[in-house]
Every structure is written in structure tokens, then in C-alpha cells.
mmCIF file with all atom_site columns, C-alpha atoms in Angstrom:
data_model
loop_
_atom_site.group_PDB
_atom_site.id
_atom_site.type_symbol
_atom_site.label_atom_id
_atom_site.label_alt_id
_atom_site.label_comp_id
_atom_site.label_asym_id
_atom_site.label_entity_id
_atom_site.label_seq_id
_atom_site.pdbx_PDB_ins_code
_atom_site.Cartn_x
_atom_site.Cartn_y
_atom_site.Cartn_z
_atom_site.occupancy
_atom_site.B_iso_or_equiv
_atom_site.pdbx_formal_charge
_atom_site.auth_seq_id
_atom_site.auth_comp_id
_atom_site.auth_asym_id
_atom_site.auth_atom_id
_atom_site.pdbx_PDB_model_num
ATOM 1   C CA . GLY A 1 1   ? 3.364  1.449   24.010  1.00 80.00 ? 1   GLY A CA 1
ATOM 2   C CA . ASP A 1 2   ? 4.541  4.753   22.610  1.00 85.00 ? 2   ASP A CA 1
ATOM 3   C CA . SER A 1 3   ? 2.286  6.426   20.074  1.00 90.00 ? 3   SER A CA 1
ATOM 4   C CA . VAL A 1 4   ? 1.758  9.658   18.175  1.00 94.00 ? 4   VAL A CA 1
ATOM 5   C CA . THR A 1 5   ? -1.623 11.079  17.179  1.00 95.00 ? 5   THR A CA 1
ATOM 6   C CA . GLN A 1 6   ? -1.961 13.712  14.488  1.00 94.00 ? 6   GLN A CA 1
ATOM 7   C CA . MET A 1 7   ? -4.974 15.551  13.185  1.00 88.00 ? 7   MET A CA 1
ATOM 8   C CA . GLU A 1 8   ? -6.620 14.029  10.148  1.00 83.00 ? 8   GLU A CA 1
ATOM 9   C CA . GLY A 1 9   ? -6.007 15.633  6.803   1.00 86.00 ? 9   GLY A CA 1
ATOM 10  C CA . PRO A 1 10  ? -6.041 16.947  4.278   1.00 94.00 ? 10  PRO A CA 1
ATOM 11  C CA . VAL A 1 11  ? -5.638 20.467  5.570   1.00 96.00 ? 11  VAL A CA 1
ATOM 12  C CA . THR A 1 12  ? -6.525 22.877  2.786   1.00 97.00 ? 12  THR A CA 1
ATOM 13  C CA . LEU A 1 13  ? -5.383 26.506  3.046   1.00 97.00 ? 13  LEU A CA 1
ATOM 14  C CA . SER A 1 14  ? -4.928 29.522  0.860   1.00 97.00 ? 14  SER A CA 1
ATOM 15  C CA . GLU A 1 15  ? -1.482 31.038  0.445   1.00 97.00 ? 15  GLU A CA 1
ATOM 16  C CA . GLU A 1 16  ? -0.446 33.276  3.369   1.00 96.00 ? 16  GLU A CA 1
ATOM 17  C CA . ALA A 1 17  ? -2.900 31.633  5.778   1.00 97.00 ? 17  ALA A CA 1
ATOM 18  C CA . PHE A 1 18  ? -1.876 30.557  9.285   1.00 97.00 ? 18  PHE A CA 1
ATOM 19  C CA . LEU A 1 19  ? -1.156 26.864  9.741   1.00 97.00 ? 19  LEU A CA 1
ATOM 20  C CA . THR A 1 20  ? -1.566 24.631  12.775  1.00 97.00 ? 20  THR A CA 1
ATOM 21  C CA . ILE A 1 21  ? -1.188 20.857  12.633  1.00 97.00 ? 21  ILE A CA 1
ATOM 22  C CA . ASN A 1 22  ? -1.922 19.231  15.984  1.00 97.00 ? 22  ASN A CA 1
ATOM 23  C CA . CYS A 1 23  ? 0.213  16.444  17.385  1.00 97.00 ? 23  CYS A CA 1
ATOM 24  C CA . THR A 1 24  ? -0.065 14.702  20.733  1.00 97.00 ? 24  THR A CA 1
ATOM 25  C CA . TYR A 1 25  ? 1.971  11.801  22.019  1.00 96.00 ? 25  TYR A CA 1
ATOM 26  C CA . THR A 1 26  ? 1.991  9.007   24.566  1.00 94.00 ? 26  THR A CA 1
ATOM 27  C CA . ALA A 1 27  ? 5.340  7.894   25.884  1.00 90.00 ? 27  ALA A CA 1
ATOM 28  C CA . THR A 1 28  ? 7.137  7.005   29.080  1.00 83.00 ? 28  THR A CA 1
ATOM 29  C CA . GLY A 1 29  ? 10.039 9.120   30.181  1.00 83.00 ? 29  GLY A CA 1
ATOM 30  C CA . TYR A 1 30  ? 11.281 12.028  28.122  1.00 87.00 ? 30  TYR A CA 1
ATOM 31  C CA . PRO A 1 31  ? 11.192 11.342  24.395  1.00 92.00 ? 31  PRO A CA 1
ATOM 32  C CA . SER A 1 32  ? 12.614 13.573  21.710  1.00 93.00 ? 32  SER A CA 1
ATOM 33  C CA . LEU A 1 33  ? 9.990  14.983  19.339  1.00 95.00 ? 33  LEU A CA 1
ATOM 34  C CA . PHE A 1 34  ? 10.241 15.647  15.620  1.00 96.00 ? 34  PHE A CA 1
ATOM 35  C CA . TRP A 1 35  ? 8.414  16.930  12.605  1.00 97.00 ? 35  TRP A CA 1
ATOM 36  C CA . TYR A 1 36  ? 9.325  15.378  9.269   1.00 96.00 ? 36  TYR A CA 1
ATOM 37  C CA . VAL A 1 37  ? 8.044  16.554  5.884   1.00 96.00 ? 37  VAL A CA 1
ATOM 38  C CA . GLN A 1 38  ? 7.508  14.462  2.762   1.00 92.00 ? 38  GLN A CA 1
ATOM 39  C CA . TYR A 1 39  ? 7.246  16.320  -0.529  1.00 92.00 ? 39  TYR A CA 1
ATOM 40  C CA . PRO A 1 40  ? 5.532  14.506  -3.420  1.00 87.00 ? 40  PRO A CA 1
ATOM 41  C CA . GLY A 1 41  ? 7.610  11.629  -4.735  1.00 83.00 ? 41  GLY A CA 1
ATOM 42  C CA . GLU A 1 42  ? 10.356 12.050  -2.151  1.00 86.00 ? 42  GLU A CA 1
ATOM 43  C CA . GLY A 1 43  ? 11.494 10.522  1.108   1.00 87.00 ? 43  GLY A CA 1
ATOM 44  C CA . LEU A 1 44  ? 10.954 12.178  4.458   1.00 90.00 ? 44  LEU A CA 1
ATOM 45  C CA . GLN A 1 45  ? 13.169 15.030  5.583   1.00 92.00 ? 45  GLN A CA 1
ATOM 46  C CA . LEU A 1 46  ? 13.663 16.328  9.080   1.00 94.00 ? 46  LEU A CA 1
ATOM 47  C CA . LEU A 1 47  ? 11.914 19.689  9.457   1.00 96.00 ? 47  LEU A CA 1
ATOM 48  C CA . LEU A 1 48  ? 12.544 20.442  13.129  1.00 96.00 ? 48  LEU A CA 1
ATOM 49  C CA . LYS A 1 49  ? 13.005 18.789  16.478  1.00 94.00 ? 49  LYS A CA 1
ATOM 50  C CA . ALA A 1 50  ? 12.926 19.378  20.229  1.00 95.00 ? 50  ALA A CA 1
ATOM 51  C CA . THR A 1 51  ? 14.642 17.216  22.792  1.00 91.00 ? 51  THR A CA 1
ATOM 52  C CA . LYS A 1 52  ? 13.277 18.447  26.121  1.00 91.00 ? 52  LYS A CA 1
ATOM 53  C CA . ALA A 1 53  ? 10.270 20.128  27.657  1.00 93.00 ? 53  ALA A CA 1
ATOM 54  C CA . ASP A 1 54  ? 9.669  23.755  26.632  1.00 95.00 ? 54  ASP A CA 1
ATOM 55  C CA . ASP A 1 55  ? 12.197 23.517  23.794  1.00 95.00 ? 55  ASP A CA 1
ATOM 56  C CA . LYS A 1 56  ? 11.058 25.201  20.597  1.00 97.00 ? 56  LYS A CA 1
ATOM 57  C CA . GLY A 1 57  ? 12.176 23.737  17.292  1.00 96.00 ? 57  GLY A CA 1
ATOM 58  C CA . SER A 1 58  ? 12.094 25.990  14.246  1.00 97.00 ? 58  SER A CA 1
ATOM 59  C CA . ASN A 1 59  ? 13.046 25.839  10.586  1.00 96.00 ? 59  ASN A CA 1
ATOM 60  C CA . LYS A 1 60  ? 11.878 27.482  7.331   1.00 95.00 ? 60  LYS A CA 1
ATOM 61  C CA . GLY A 1 61  ? 9.272  29.537  9.209   1.00 96.00 ? 61  GLY A CA 1
ATOM 62  C CA . PHE A 1 62  ? 7.791  26.476  10.940  1.00 98.00 ? 62  PHE A CA 1
ATOM 63  C CA . GLU A 1 63  ? 7.797  26.197  14.729  1.00 98.00 ? 63  GLU A CA 1
ATOM 64  C CA . ALA A 1 64  ? 6.766  23.645  17.334  1.00 98.00 ? 64  ALA A CA 1
ATOM 65  C CA . THR A 1 65  ? 7.086  23.745  21.128  1.00 98.00 ? 65  THR A CA 1
ATOM 66  C CA . TYR A 1 66  ? 7.552  20.645  23.283  1.00 97.00 ? 66  TYR A CA 1
ATOM 67  C CA . ARG A 1 67  ? 4.759  20.830  25.871  1.00 96.00 ? 67  ARG A CA 1
ATOM 68  C CA . LYS A 1 68  ? 5.119  18.078  28.434  1.00 93.00 ? 68  LYS A CA 1
ATOM 69  C CA . GLU A 1 69  ? 2.092  19.151  30.476  1.00 94.00 ? 69  GLU A CA 1
ATOM 70  C CA . THR A 1 70  ? -0.204 18.633  27.488  1.00 95.00 ? 70  THR A CA 1
ATOM 71  C CA . THR A 1 71  ? 2.000  15.987  25.768  1.00 96.00 ? 71  THR A CA 1
ATOM 72  C CA . SER A 1 72  ? 1.797  18.015  22.578  1.00 97.00 ? 72  SER A CA 1
ATOM 73  C CA . PHE A 1 73  ? 4.089  19.225  19.806  1.00 98.00 ? 73  PHE A CA 1
ATOM 74  C CA . HIS A 1 74  ? 1.861  21.238  17.473  1.00 98.00 ? 74  HIS A CA 1
ATOM 75  C CA . LEU A 1 75  ? 3.343  22.511  14.214  1.00 98.00 ? 75  LEU A CA 1
ATOM 76  C CA . GLU A 1 76  ? 2.691  26.147  13.253  1.00 98.00 ? 76  GLU A CA 1
ATOM 77  C CA . LYS A 1 77  ? 3.580  28.528  10.462  1.00 98.00 ? 77  LYS A CA 1
ATOM 78  C CA . GLY A 1 78  ? 2.452  32.108  10.211  1.00 97.00 ? 78  GLY A CA 1
ATOM 79  C CA . SER A 1 79  ? 2.090  32.332  6.434   1.00 96.00 ? 79  SER A CA 1
ATOM 80  C CA . VAL A 1 80  ? 2.068  29.223  4.258   1.00 97.00 ? 80  VAL A CA 1
ATOM 81  C CA . GLN A 1 81  ? 3.219  29.059  0.656   1.00 97.00 ? 81  GLN A CA 1
ATOM 82  C CA . VAL A 1 82  ? 2.159  26.796  -2.201  1.00 97.00 ? 82  VAL A CA 1
ATOM 83  C CA . SER A 1 83  ? 5.581  25.137  -1.921  1.00 96.00 ? 83  SER A CA 1
ATOM 84  C CA . ASP A 1 84  ? 4.700  23.993  1.616   1.00 97.00 ? 84  ASP A CA 1
ATOM 85  C CA . SER A 1 85  ? 2.193  21.506  0.178   1.00 97.00 ? 85  SER A CA 1
ATOM 86  C CA . ALA A 1 86  ? 3.379  18.150  1.473   1.00 96.00 ? 86  ALA A CA 1
ATOM 87  C CA . VAL A 1 87  ? 2.655  15.471  4.054   1.00 94.00 ? 87  VAL A CA 1
ATOM 88  C CA . TYR A 1 88  ? 3.814  16.328  7.579   1.00 96.00 ? 88  TYR A CA 1
ATOM 89  C CA . PHE A 1 89  ? 4.698  13.619  10.091  1.00 95.00 ? 89  PHE A CA 1
ATOM 90  C CA . CYS A 1 90  ? 5.011  14.068  13.817  1.00 96.00 ? 90  CYS A CA 1
ATOM 91  C CA . ALA A 1 91  ? 7.334  11.537  15.449  1.00 94.00 ? 91  ALA A CA 1
ATOM 92  C CA . LEU A 1 92  ? 8.856  10.653  18.772  1.00 92.00 ? 92  LEU A CA 1
ATOM 93  C CA . ARG A 1 93  ? 11.997 8.862   19.790  1.00 89.00 ? 93  ARG A CA 1
ATOM 94  C CA . PRO A 1 94  ? 12.061 7.357   23.280  1.00 84.00 ? 94  PRO A CA 1
ATOM 95  C CA . SER A 1 95  ? 15.177 8.172   25.245  1.00 80.00 ? 95  SER A CA 1
ATOM 96  C CA . GLY A 1 96  ? 17.805 5.478   24.767  1.00 74.00 ? 96  GLY A CA 1
ATOM 97  C CA . TYR A 1 97  ? 16.302 4.131   21.542  1.00 72.00 ? 97  TYR A CA 1
ATOM 98  C CA . SER A 1 98  ? 17.220 4.779   17.920  1.00 68.00 ? 98  SER A CA 1
ATOM 99  C CA . THR A 1 99  ? 13.857 4.117   16.267  1.00 77.00 ? 99  THR A CA 1
ATOM 100 C CA . LEU A 1 100 ? 11.265 6.750   15.541  1.00 85.00 ? 100 LEU A CA 1
ATOM 101 C CA . THR A 1 101 ? 7.545  6.174   15.996  1.00 88.00 ? 101 THR A CA 1
ATOM 102 C CA . PHE A 1 102 ? 5.597  8.195   13.460  1.00 91.00 ? 102 PHE A CA 1
ATOM 103 C CA . GLY A 1 103 ? 2.094  9.590   13.460  1.00 93.00 ? 103 GLY A CA 1
ATOM 104 C CA . LYS A 1 104 ? -0.136 8.854   10.478  1.00 90.00 ? 104 LYS A CA 1
ATOM 105 C CA . GLY A 1 105 ? 0.834  12.010  8.634   1.00 92.00 ? 105 GLY A CA 1
ATOM 106 C CA . THR A 1 106 ? -1.210 15.079  7.742   1.00 95.00 ? 106 THR A CA 1
ATOM 107 C CA . MET A 1 107 ? -1.442 16.208  4.156   1.00 95.00 ? 107 MET A CA 1
ATOM 108 C CA . LEU A 1 108 ? -1.280 19.980  3.646   1.00 97.00 ? 108 LEU A CA 1
ATOM 109 C CA . LEU A 1 109 ? -2.582 21.482  0.410   1.00 97.00 ? 109 LEU A CA 1
ATOM 110 C CA . VAL A 1 110 ? -1.930 25.193  -0.184  1.00 97.00 ? 110 VAL A CA 1
ATOM 111 C CA . SER A 1 111 ? -3.666 26.925  -3.087  1.00 96.00 ? 111 SER A CA 1
ATOM 112 C CA . PRO A 1 112 ? -2.589 30.234  -4.669  1.00 95.00 ? 112 PRO A CA 1
ATOM 113 C CA . ASP B 2 1   ? 25.851 12.586  -4.272  1.00 61.00 ? 1   ASP B CA 1
ATOM 114 C CA . THR B 2 2   ? 22.709 10.931  -2.967  1.00 69.00 ? 2   THR B CA 1
ATOM 115 C CA . ALA B 2 3   ? 23.070 10.209  0.753   1.00 90.00 ? 3   ALA B CA 1
ATOM 116 C CA . VAL B 2 4   ? 20.640 7.263   0.941   1.00 94.00 ? 4   VAL B CA 1
ATOM 117 C CA . SER B 2 5   ? 19.855 5.574   -2.344  1.00 94.00 ? 5   SER B CA 1
ATOM 118 C CA . GLN B 2 6   ? 17.367 2.804   -3.027  1.00 95.00 ? 6   GLN B CA 1
ATOM 119 C CA . THR B 2 7   ? 16.831 0.722   -6.108  1.00 95.00 ? 7   THR B CA 1
ATOM 120 C CA . PRO B 2 8   ? 14.590 0.202   -7.882  1.00 96.00 ? 8   PRO B CA 1
ATOM 121 C CA . LYS B 2 9   ? 12.352 3.251   -7.590  1.00 94.00 ? 9   LYS B CA 1
ATOM 122 C CA . TYR B 2 10  ? 9.376  1.334   -8.983  1.00 96.00 ? 10  TYR B CA 1
ATOM 123 C CA . LEU B 2 11  ? 8.745  -2.398  -8.834  1.00 96.00 ? 11  LEU B CA 1
ATOM 124 C CA . VAL B 2 12  ? 5.726  -4.058  -10.444 1.00 97.00 ? 12  VAL B CA 1
ATOM 125 C CA . THR B 2 13  ? 5.431  -7.807  -10.066 1.00 97.00 ? 13  THR B CA 1
ATOM 126 C CA . GLN B 2 14  ? 3.013  -10.707 -9.879  1.00 96.00 ? 14  GLN B CA 1
ATOM 127 C CA . MET B 2 15  ? 1.747  -12.402 -6.743  1.00 97.00 ? 15  MET B CA 1
ATOM 128 C CA . GLY B 2 16  ? 3.950  -15.264 -5.614  1.00 97.00 ? 16  GLY B CA 1
ATOM 129 C CA . ASN B 2 17  ? 7.173  -13.804 -7.021  1.00 97.00 ? 17  ASN B CA 1
ATOM 130 C CA . ASP B 2 18  ? 10.326 -13.106 -4.996  1.00 97.00 ? 18  ASP B CA 1
ATOM 131 C CA . LYS B 2 19  ? 11.900 -9.651  -5.215  1.00 97.00 ? 19  LYS B CA 1
ATOM 132 C CA . SER B 2 20  ? 14.649 -7.601  -3.593  1.00 97.00 ? 20  SER B CA 1
ATOM 133 C CA . ILE B 2 21  ? 15.079 -3.905  -2.865  1.00 97.00 ? 21  ILE B CA 1
ATOM 134 C CA . LYS B 2 22  ? 18.575 -2.542  -2.334  1.00 97.00 ? 22  LYS B CA 1
ATOM 135 C CA . CYS B 2 23  ? 19.663 0.327   -0.126  1.00 97.00 ? 23  CYS B CA 1
ATOM 136 C CA . GLU B 2 24  ? 23.016 2.018   0.249   1.00 96.00 ? 24  GLU B CA 1
ATOM 137 C CA . GLN B 2 25  ? 24.101 4.981   2.339   1.00 96.00 ? 25  GLN B CA 1
ATOM 138 C CA . ASN B 2 26  ? 27.307 6.969   1.955   1.00 95.00 ? 26  ASN B CA 1
ATOM 139 C CA . LEU B 2 27  ? 26.995 8.940   5.181   1.00 92.00 ? 27  LEU B CA 1
ATOM 140 C CA . GLY B 2 28  ? 29.117 6.659   7.338   1.00 92.00 ? 28  GLY B CA 1
ATOM 141 C CA . HIS B 2 29  ? 26.102 5.886   9.520   1.00 91.00 ? 29  HIS B CA 1
ATOM 142 C CA . ASP B 2 30  ? 26.046 2.736   11.594  1.00 89.00 ? 30  ASP B CA 1
ATOM 143 C CA . THR B 2 31  ? 22.274 2.292   11.871  1.00 90.00 ? 31  THR B CA 1
ATOM 144 C CA . MET B 2 32  ? 19.919 1.539   8.978   1.00 92.00 ? 32  MET B CA 1
ATOM 145 C CA . TYR B 2 33  ? 16.176 0.968   8.799   1.00 92.00 ? 33  TYR B CA 1
ATOM 146 C CA . TRP B 2 34  ? 13.363 -0.228  6.607   1.00 94.00 ? 34  TRP B CA 1
ATOM 147 C CA . TYR B 2 35  ? 9.987  1.482   6.864   1.00 93.00 ? 35  TYR B CA 1
ATOM 148 C CA . LYS B 2 36  ? 6.746  0.596   5.083   1.00 94.00 ? 36  LYS B CA 1
ATOM 149 C CA . GLN B 2 37  ? 4.318  3.331   4.034   1.00 91.00 ? 37  GLN B CA 1
ATOM 150 C CA . ASP B 2 38  ? 0.809  2.219   3.142   1.00 89.00 ? 38  ASP B CA 1
ATOM 151 C CA . SER B 2 39  ? -1.661 3.880   0.772   1.00 86.00 ? 39  SER B CA 1
ATOM 152 C CA . LYS B 2 40  ? -2.888 6.152   3.579   1.00 83.00 ? 40  LYS B CA 1
ATOM 153 C CA . LYS B 2 41  ? 0.663  7.393   4.165   1.00 83.00 ? 41  LYS B CA 1
ATOM 154 C CA . PHE B 2 42  ? 0.975  5.570   7.493   1.00 85.00 ? 42  PHE B CA 1
ATOM 155 C CA . LEU B 2 43  ? 4.663  4.893   8.117   1.00 88.00 ? 43  LEU B CA 1
ATOM 156 C CA . LYS B 2 44  ? 5.686  1.860   10.159  1.00 89.00 ? 44  LYS B CA 1
ATOM 157 C CA . ILE B 2 45  ? 9.119  0.564   11.150  1.00 88.00 ? 45  ILE B CA 1
ATOM 158 C CA . MET B 2 46  ? 9.922  -2.921  9.875   1.00 91.00 ? 46  MET B CA 1
ATOM 159 C CA . PHE B 2 47  ? 13.570 -3.518  10.723  1.00 89.00 ? 47  PHE B CA 1
ATOM 160 C CA . SER B 2 48  ? 16.574 -1.769  12.161  1.00 88.00 ? 48  SER B CA 1
ATOM 161 C CA . TYR B 2 49  ? 20.214 -2.809  11.884  1.00 87.00 ? 49  TYR B CA 1
ATOM 162 C CA . ASN B 2 50  ? 23.143 -1.453  13.846  1.00 84.00 ? 50  ASN B CA 1
ATOM 163 C CA . ASN B 2 51  ? 26.622 -2.339  12.611  1.00 81.00 ? 51  ASN B CA 1
ATOM 164 C CA . LYS B 2 52  ? 25.194 -5.192  10.506  1.00 79.00 ? 52  LYS B CA 1
ATOM 165 C CA . GLU B 2 53  ? 23.273 -6.633  13.482  1.00 80.00 ? 53  GLU B CA 1
ATOM 166 C CA . LEU B 2 54  ? 19.508 -6.818  13.618  1.00 82.00 ? 54  LEU B CA 1
ATOM 167 C CA . ILE B 2 55  ? 18.272 -4.785  16.585  1.00 78.00 ? 55  ILE B CA 1
ATOM 168 C CA . ILE B 2 56  ? 14.615 -4.251  15.778  1.00 74.00 ? 56  ILE B CA 1
ATOM 169 C CA . ASN B 2 57  ? 12.295 -6.681  14.065  1.00 72.00 ? 57  ASN B CA 1
ATOM 170 C CA . GLU B 2 58  ? 8.712  -5.557  14.294  1.00 74.00 ? 58  GLU B CA 1
ATOM 171 C CA . THR B 2 59  ? 5.774  -7.827  13.585  1.00 75.00 ? 59  THR B CA 1
ATOM 172 C CA . VAL B 2 60  ? 6.581  -8.506  9.964   1.00 86.00 ? 60  VAL B CA 1
ATOM 173 C CA . PRO B 2 61  ? 5.854  -11.763 8.100   1.00 89.00 ? 61  PRO B CA 1
ATOM 174 C CA . ASN B 2 62  ? 8.921  -13.949 7.803   1.00 90.00 ? 62  ASN B CA 1
ATOM 175 C CA . ARG B 2 63  ? 8.577  -13.657 4.025   1.00 94.00 ? 63  ARG B CA 1
ATOM 176 C CA . PHE B 2 64  ? 10.479 -10.398 4.572   1.00 94.00 ? 64  PHE B CA 1
ATOM 177 C CA . SER B 2 65  ? 14.173 -10.929 5.183   1.00 92.00 ? 65  SER B CA 1
ATOM 178 C CA . PRO B 2 66  ? 16.610 -8.057  5.563   1.00 92.00 ? 66  PRO B CA 1
ATOM 179 C CA . LYS B 2 67  ? 20.276 -8.590  4.802   1.00 92.00 ? 67  LYS B CA 1
ATOM 180 C CA . SER B 2 68  ? 23.125 -6.294  5.722   1.00 91.00 ? 68  SER B CA 1
ATOM 181 C CA . PRO B 2 69  ? 26.373 -7.305  3.990   1.00 91.00 ? 69  PRO B CA 1
ATOM 182 C CA . ASP B 2 70  ? 28.157 -4.308  5.492   1.00 91.00 ? 70  ASP B CA 1
ATOM 183 C CA . LYS B 2 71  ? 27.374 -1.138  7.430   1.00 89.00 ? 71  LYS B CA 1
ATOM 184 C CA . ALA B 2 72  ? 26.597 0.842   4.285   1.00 94.00 ? 72  ALA B CA 1
ATOM 185 C CA . HIS B 2 73  ? 24.043 -1.568  2.827   1.00 95.00 ? 73  HIS B CA 1
ATOM 186 C CA . LEU B 2 74  ? 20.714 -2.950  3.969   1.00 95.00 ? 74  LEU B CA 1
ATOM 187 C CA . ASN B 2 75  ? 18.773 -4.948  1.417   1.00 96.00 ? 75  ASN B CA 1
ATOM 188 C CA . LEU B 2 76  ? 15.216 -6.217  1.735   1.00 96.00 ? 76  LEU B CA 1
ATOM 189 C CA . HIS B 2 77  ? 14.218 -9.515  0.197   1.00 96.00 ? 77  HIS B CA 1
ATOM 190 C CA . ILE B 2 78  ? 10.561 -10.472 -0.043  1.00 96.00 ? 78  ILE B CA 1
ATOM 191 C CA . ASN B 2 79  ? 9.423  -14.018 -0.816  1.00 96.00 ? 79  ASN B CA 1
ATOM 192 C CA . SER B 2 80  ? 6.038  -15.097 -2.162  1.00 97.00 ? 80  SER B CA 1
ATOM 193 C CA . LEU B 2 81  ? 4.733  -11.574 -2.677  1.00 97.00 ? 81  LEU B CA 1
ATOM 194 C CA . GLU B 2 82  ? 1.110  -10.888 -1.761  1.00 96.00 ? 82  GLU B CA 1
ATOM 195 C CA . LEU B 2 83  ? -1.302 -8.158  -2.809  1.00 95.00 ? 83  LEU B CA 1
ATOM 196 C CA . GLY B 2 84  ? -1.092 -6.620  0.670   1.00 94.00 ? 84  GLY B CA 1
ATOM 197 C CA . ASP B 2 85  ? 2.632  -6.064  0.249   1.00 95.00 ? 85  ASP B CA 1
ATOM 198 C CA . SER B 2 86  ? 1.888  -3.244  -2.188  1.00 96.00 ? 86  SER B CA 1
ATOM 199 C CA . ALA B 2 87  ? 3.248  -0.095  -0.548  1.00 96.00 ? 87  ALA B CA 1
ATOM 200 C CA . VAL B 2 88  ? 6.146  2.318   -0.638  1.00 94.00 ? 88  VAL B CA 1
ATOM 201 C CA . TYR B 2 89  ? 9.207  1.014   1.181   1.00 96.00 ? 89  TYR B CA 1
ATOM 202 C CA . PHE B 2 90  ? 11.651 3.519   2.594   1.00 95.00 ? 90  PHE B CA 1
ATOM 203 C CA . CYS B 2 91  ? 15.201 2.888   3.644   1.00 96.00 ? 91  CYS B CA 1
ATOM 204 C CA . ALA B 2 92  ? 16.725 5.257   6.190   1.00 94.00 ? 92  ALA B CA 1
ATOM 205 C CA . SER B 2 93  ? 19.948 5.647   8.139   1.00 93.00 ? 93  SER B CA 1
ATOM 206 C CA . SER B 2 94  ? 21.227 7.491   11.172  1.00 89.00 ? 94  SER B CA 1
ATOM 207 C CA . HIS B 2 95  ? 24.268 7.770   13.303  1.00 85.00 ? 95  HIS B CA 1
ATOM 208 C CA . ALA B 2 96  ? 23.627 5.713   16.407  1.00 69.00 ? 96  ALA B CA 1
ATOM 209 C CA . THR B 2 97  ? 23.991 8.694   18.666  1.00 56.00 ? 97  THR B CA 1
ATOM 210 C CA . ASN B 2 98  ? 22.236 11.156  16.354  1.00 62.00 ? 98  ASN B CA 1
ATOM 211 C CA . GLU B 2 99  ? 18.487 11.364  16.281  1.00 67.00 ? 99  GLU B CA 1
ATOM 212 C CA . LYS B 2 100 ? 18.143 12.602  12.718  1.00 84.00 ? 100 LYS B CA 1
ATOM 213 C CA . LEU B 2 101 ? 17.083 10.042  10.151  1.00 89.00 ? 101 LEU B CA 1
ATOM 214 C CA . PHE B 2 102 ? 18.030 10.378  6.513   1.00 92.00 ? 102 PHE B CA 1
ATOM 215 C CA . PHE B 2 103 ? 15.544 8.754   4.162   1.00 93.00 ? 103 PHE B CA 1
ATOM 216 C CA . GLY B 2 104 ? 15.875 7.375   0.693   1.00 94.00 ? 104 GLY B CA 1
ATOM 217 C CA . SER B 2 105 ? 13.321 8.420   -1.898  1.00 92.00 ? 105 SER B CA 1
ATOM 218 C CA . GLY B 2 106 ? 11.357 5.192   -1.593  1.00 94.00 ? 106 GLY B CA 1
ATOM 219 C CA . THR B 2 107 ? 10.540 2.116   -3.670  1.00 96.00 ? 107 THR B CA 1
ATOM 220 C CA . GLN B 2 108 ? 6.962  1.861   -4.842  1.00 95.00 ? 108 GLN B CA 1
ATOM 221 C CA . LEU B 2 109 ? 6.076  -1.832  -4.922  1.00 97.00 ? 109 LEU B CA 1
ATOM 222 C CA . SER B 2 110 ? 2.932  -2.888  -6.773  1.00 97.00 ? 110 SER B CA 1
ATOM 223 C CA . VAL B 2 111 ? 1.874  -6.520  -6.550  1.00 96.00 ? 111 VAL B CA 1
ATOM 224 C CA . LEU B 2 112 ? -0.651 -7.549  -9.195  1.00 95.00 ? 112 LEU B CA 1
#
């Protein structure tokens, strides 16, 4: 079945450091790929998405590129802030389906 | 106005009790979901409804029964609560043709 694998957390960084959170997926066909973010005590929010190979999703300084050859969708940010501390979820949605399959989430902790 | 609202936010109860969690969305979406998030933040789909019809029912004990009185509401009733049911339950909605999910802020269920 379809699945998403994310790097284990927590990821601990200092403010202004470079961030990479790895995400790889297994799916048939051409799924859409997403990153969701969950701030403490809140529900998940869509951060960015990409719907086809080589698409780059971007939002709030975060970027991720849909790489079909490596089945990856790694999340990056050039300079993290304390306010970016949250849990980040990679997810896929198979074409023709409405349900998302989530990875296990990666907690990011940014210290001043 | 809150787009997807769940009540209650916290629910503490004894083993063996029956409880319900309510969810309402005011986005005009036709698809609603229940997700369960365990203590390690792993997020798993439980149910999905489209226009009041059940379309996804993952491997969930039949003690869990979703009910959708109309398109804007999807309630979750749980019978004979067990310790392992302790988790955060998230309601979400989407437009059937839109990939973006909107999440509620979650209901933290603690079974003692």
C-alpha cells in the first residue's frame, strides 16, 4: 500500500540555521505530495504542496520539490526561526482519492 | 469564524463509558474525516464521509461509530472506552475536488 517515511525527530536547531526534513514515499501512479505543519495545541495546517513531478511547492520560506526519480519530497528552509518550532508531516494523496496518508511527523525545535 | 470546530477540546472519562465528539464545518465542504493521533504524533485516518455517505472505514474497532446527520457535521461516538483509545482525535474537511484538508484543533481524549 501507499506509505510515507519521514526522518525521526526531534530535529533541534539554532535560529537562522538551515533546515532539511527528509521525506520519501511509496505509491502507485502519480500522487500529490504535501507538507502539513502542526503548531502546539493546534490542528494541522497545509504548508505547501506539489501535484506533479519536478513541481516545487513553497510557502513562508519553506520549499519542497517533487522528485519522482528518488520518490522524495524533502522540506527545506534557509533560515529557521523560533516560531517555526512545530511538528511537520509529509503526506501523499493518491490520484483519484480524497484521503491523505501521513508520515509519522517530525518535531522541529528551534532555540534562540 | 472557526472553519472546522470540534467539541469538546478535552475529554477525560473512565474505562467502559460511552462518549461522543462533535464536529462541524462551515466551509461548504462535502467530505469530512476523522483522524486519530497517538502519543507519538502518528496520524491515522479512521473514517471519511462524502455527502453524508461513508466512503472510507479503516481498520477501526466497531466500538467507534461515526454519524453524519448532514454534510456540515460528522460526529464520532465511542462505546465501551478502553485505555488504548486515549489519543487526540482530529476532524477535518475538504472539498471533494480540492486536495487541501482543513483540520479542527483536536479533541484530547484521556481514558482512565
